Tab-separated table of C-alpha atoms in Angstrom:
chain	number	residue	atom	x	y	z
A	1	MET	CA	-38.242	194.370	81.059
A	2	THR	CA	-38.198	192.426	78.328
A	3	LYS	CA	-35.800	189.336	78.235
A	4	LYS	CA	-33.047	189.607	75.507
A	5	LEU	CA	-32.831	185.779	74.492
A	6	ILE	CA	-30.235	185.006	71.895
A	7	ASN	CA	-32.287	184.796	67.836
A	8	GLU	CA	-30.996	185.093	64.872
A	9	ARG	CA	-30.355	189.166	64.523
A	10	ASN	CA	-28.988	189.152	67.764
A	11	VAL	CA	-25.996	186.971	66.835
A	12	GLU	CA	-25.850	188.597	63.285
A	13	ASP	CA	-25.494	192.131	65.694
A	14	SER	CA	-22.760	190.734	68.177
A	15	VAL	CA	-21.002	189.300	65.204
A	16	LEU	CA	-20.913	192.859	63.384
A	17	ILE	CA	-20.153	194.116	65.943
A	18	LEU	CA	-17.346	192.334	66.958
A	19	SER	CA	-15.808	192.228	63.457
A	20	GLU	CA	-15.625	196.482	63.742
A	21	ASN	CA	-13.788	196.477	67.118
A	22	ASP	CA	-10.982	193.036	66.182
A	23	VAL	CA	-9.203	191.971	63.140
A	24	VAL	CA	-8.341	188.539	64.126
A	25	LEU	CA	-12.640	188.225	64.809
A	26	LYS	CA	-13.375	189.364	61.579
A	27	LYS	CA	-11.297	187.517	59.817
A	28	MET	CA	-12.833	183.903	61.929
A	29	PHE	CA	-15.617	185.390	61.103
A	30	LYS	CA	-15.475	185.371	57.081
A	31	LEU	CA	-13.527	182.146	57.182
A	32	VAL	CA	-17.020	180.666	59.964
A	33	GLY	CA	-19.289	181.943	57.284
A	34	LYS	CA	-23.186	182.295	59.012
A	35	ILE	CA	-23.547	181.796	62.791
A	36	LYS	CA	-26.411	179.245	63.354
A	37	LEU	CA	-27.762	178.253	66.095
A	38	PRO	CA	-28.494	174.712	67.145
A	39	ASN	CA	-31.747	174.097	67.546
A	40	GLU	CA	-32.109	172.336	70.388
A	41	LYS	CA	-34.735	171.384	72.912
A	42	LEU	CA	-35.228	171.906	76.760
A	43	GLU	CA	-36.379	168.270	77.497
A	44	PHE	CA	-34.691	165.659	79.146
A	45	LYS	CA	-32.690	164.258	76.464
A	46	SER	CA	-30.987	167.210	76.091
A	47	VAL	CA	-29.814	167.918	79.383
A	48	CYS	CA	-28.583	164.036	79.977
A	49	LYS	CA	-27.067	165.294	76.791
A	50	ILE	CA	-25.117	167.341	79.411
A	51	ILE	CA	-24.369	165.400	81.700
A	52	ILE	CA	-22.947	162.755	79.649
A	53	ASN	CA	-20.495	165.292	78.061
A	54	GLN	CA	-19.049	166.850	81.317
A	55	GLN	CA	-14.790	165.671	81.360
A	56	LEU	CA	-15.801	163.927	77.474
A	57	SER	CA	-14.174	163.969	74.314
A	58	GLY	CA	-17.957	164.624	71.682
A	59	LYS	CA	-16.926	160.763	70.161
A	60	ALA	CA	-16.791	158.753	73.861
A	61	ALA	CA	-20.326	161.270	74.718
A	62	ARG	CA	-22.513	160.140	71.965
A	63	THR	CA	-21.286	156.933	72.025
A	64	ILE	CA	-22.531	157.018	75.413
A	65	PHE	CA	-25.296	158.166	74.673
A	66	ASN	CA	-26.122	156.598	71.828
A	67	ARG	CA	-26.188	152.889	74.151
A	68	ILE	CA	-28.769	155.583	76.663
A	69	GLU	CA	-31.082	155.622	73.567
A	70	GLU	CA	-30.870	152.071	72.787
A	71	LYS	CA	-31.610	150.571	76.097
A	72	ILE	CA	-34.116	153.926	76.926
A	73	PRO	CA	-35.668	154.791	74.163
A	74	ASN	CA	-38.434	156.364	75.580
A	75	LEU	CA	-35.832	158.398	77.835
A	76	SER	CA	-38.210	160.388	79.458
A	77	PRO	CA	-37.713	160.578	83.440
A	78	LYS	CA	-40.051	158.519	84.696
A	79	CYS	CA	-37.639	155.663	81.989
A	80	PHE	CA	-34.836	157.092	83.622
A	81	LEU	CA	-36.049	156.061	86.965
A	82	ASN	CA	-36.862	152.310	86.333
A	83	ILE	CA	-33.334	151.580	84.887
A	84	SER	CA	-30.787	150.360	86.832
A	85	THR	CA	-27.216	152.342	87.915
A	86	GLU	CA	-25.533	149.095	85.898
A	87	GLU	CA	-27.433	148.446	83.396
A	88	LEU	CA	-26.576	152.511	83.156
A	89	ARG	CA	-23.054	152.138	83.863
A	90	GLN	CA	-22.629	148.582	81.021
A	91	CYS	CA	-23.497	152.121	79.145
A	92	GLY	CA	-20.247	153.460	80.239
A	93	LEU	CA	-21.757	155.583	82.742
A	94	SER	CA	-19.730	156.650	85.877
A	95	ASN	CA	-21.971	155.588	88.312
A	96	ALA	CA	-21.667	159.696	89.647
A	97	LYS	CA	-24.254	160.491	86.199
A	98	SER	CA	-26.508	158.076	86.559
A	99	ASN	CA	-26.689	159.356	90.393
A	100	TYR	CA	-27.482	163.049	88.456
A	101	ILE	CA	-29.688	162.066	85.726
A	102	LYS	CA	-31.124	160.114	88.163
A	103	LEU	CA	-31.417	163.122	91.068
A	104	LEU	CA	-32.444	165.551	88.188
A	105	ALA	CA	-35.530	162.747	86.513
A	106	ASN	CA	-37.205	162.328	90.298
A	107	LYS	CA	-36.377	166.383	90.478
A	108	LEU	CA	-38.685	166.100	86.617
A	109	VAL	CA	-41.246	163.434	87.656
A	110	HIS	CA	-42.796	165.792	90.928
A	111	ASN	CA	-42.050	168.923	88.935
A	112	PRO	CA	-43.296	168.088	84.830
A	113	LEU	CA	-42.837	171.878	84.803
A	114	TYR	CA	-39.033	172.996	86.280
A	115	PHE	CA	-37.430	173.310	82.949
A	116	HIS	CA	-40.323	176.134	81.974
A	117	GLN	CA	-39.971	177.193	85.291
A	118	LEU	CA	-36.369	177.896	84.780
A	119	GLN	CA	-36.840	180.043	81.453
A	120	GLU	CA	-38.486	182.438	83.698
A	121	LEU	CA	-35.926	183.625	85.766
A	122	ASP	CA	-33.343	186.132	84.891
A	123	THR	CA	-29.660	184.485	84.500
A	124	VAL	CA	-28.009	184.598	88.066
A	125	SER	CA	-31.137	182.798	89.340
A	126	ALA	CA	-31.690	179.962	86.740
A	127	LYS	CA	-27.390	179.638	87.096
A	128	ASN	CA	-27.788	179.273	91.128
A	129	GLU	CA	-31.353	177.025	90.933
A	130	ILE	CA	-28.596	174.810	88.142
A	131	TRP	CA	-26.137	174.492	89.871
A	132	SER	CA	-28.422	172.662	92.747
A	133	ASN	CA	-28.443	170.275	91.263
A	134	LYS	CA	-26.072	167.855	92.173
A	135	GLY	CA	-23.719	167.016	89.201
A	136	PHE	CA	-24.575	171.050	87.696
A	137	GLY	CA	-20.578	172.558	87.269
A	138	GLU	CA	-19.643	176.891	85.621
A	139	TRP	CA	-19.365	174.815	82.424
A	140	SER	CA	-22.592	172.380	82.186
A	141	SER	CA	-25.251	175.862	83.698
A	142	ASP	CA	-23.658	177.213	81.156
A	143	ILE	CA	-23.935	175.223	78.082
A	144	PHE	CA	-27.490	175.331	79.679
A	145	LEU	CA	-28.644	178.665	80.030
A	146	LEU	CA	-26.535	179.445	76.405
A	147	PHE	CA	-28.495	176.738	74.472
A	148	TYR	CA	-31.293	175.417	76.155
A	149	LEU	CA	-32.669	178.331	77.703
A	150	ARG	CA	-30.701	181.283	74.921
A	151	LYS	CA	-29.866	183.368	77.589
A	152	MET	CA	-27.157	186.375	75.322
A	153	ASP	CA	-25.177	187.536	78.953
A	154	VAL	CA	-23.476	183.672	78.974
A	155	PHE	CA	-20.593	183.165	78.163
A	156	PRO	CA	-18.849	179.192	79.292
A	157	ARG	CA	-14.933	180.757	79.548
A	158	ARG	CA	-14.546	177.685	81.181
A	159	ASP	CA	-15.040	175.527	77.865
A	160	VAL	CA	-12.095	173.542	76.506
A	161	THR	CA	-13.071	173.475	72.920
A	162	LEU	CA	-13.530	177.105	72.982
A	163	ASN	CA	-10.433	178.163	74.593
A	164	LYS	CA	-8.334	175.677	72.090
A	165	VAL	CA	-10.283	178.477	69.746
A	166	PHE	CA	-9.472	180.840	71.373
A	167	SER	CA	-4.995	180.354	71.835
A	168	LYS	CA	-4.866	179.446	68.459
A	169	ILE	CA	-6.388	182.116	65.940
A	170	TYR	CA	-4.243	185.060	68.751
A	171	GLY	CA	-1.533	182.364	69.279
């Protein structure tokens, strides 16, 4: 069985199919233009962003993440584990999110191939494994699967921004 991962071609194919079957989406795709896939690397730093972004505005999350990067220029699992929760609180990160990221950092220190192992799993197994990490719920695991593992069979149905857009374009 070949793994179907998101790429430029299947995004174009999907836009074409949706446009042929939905007049509203067809208009939206014309307004948006060509959809470019984000070029996200699957690394500790990227996954930290997912956890930090949960239930925050984009601006607040960026501010906190930038402060953390100032404090830890080489944002690796080992470096993150060496920063106290209090120092992370001073950056704006909650105790809970600090603990979630520290748990993930600890997992990566003990198993540096963890992310690679996730890439080898089918979508359901990968989602279950991601959910086994404290601090990852439905939204964060969907984002992880879409943007970092490039799984095609995922839809972040609880994404607030996505729901606002659909609400707006469909009235």
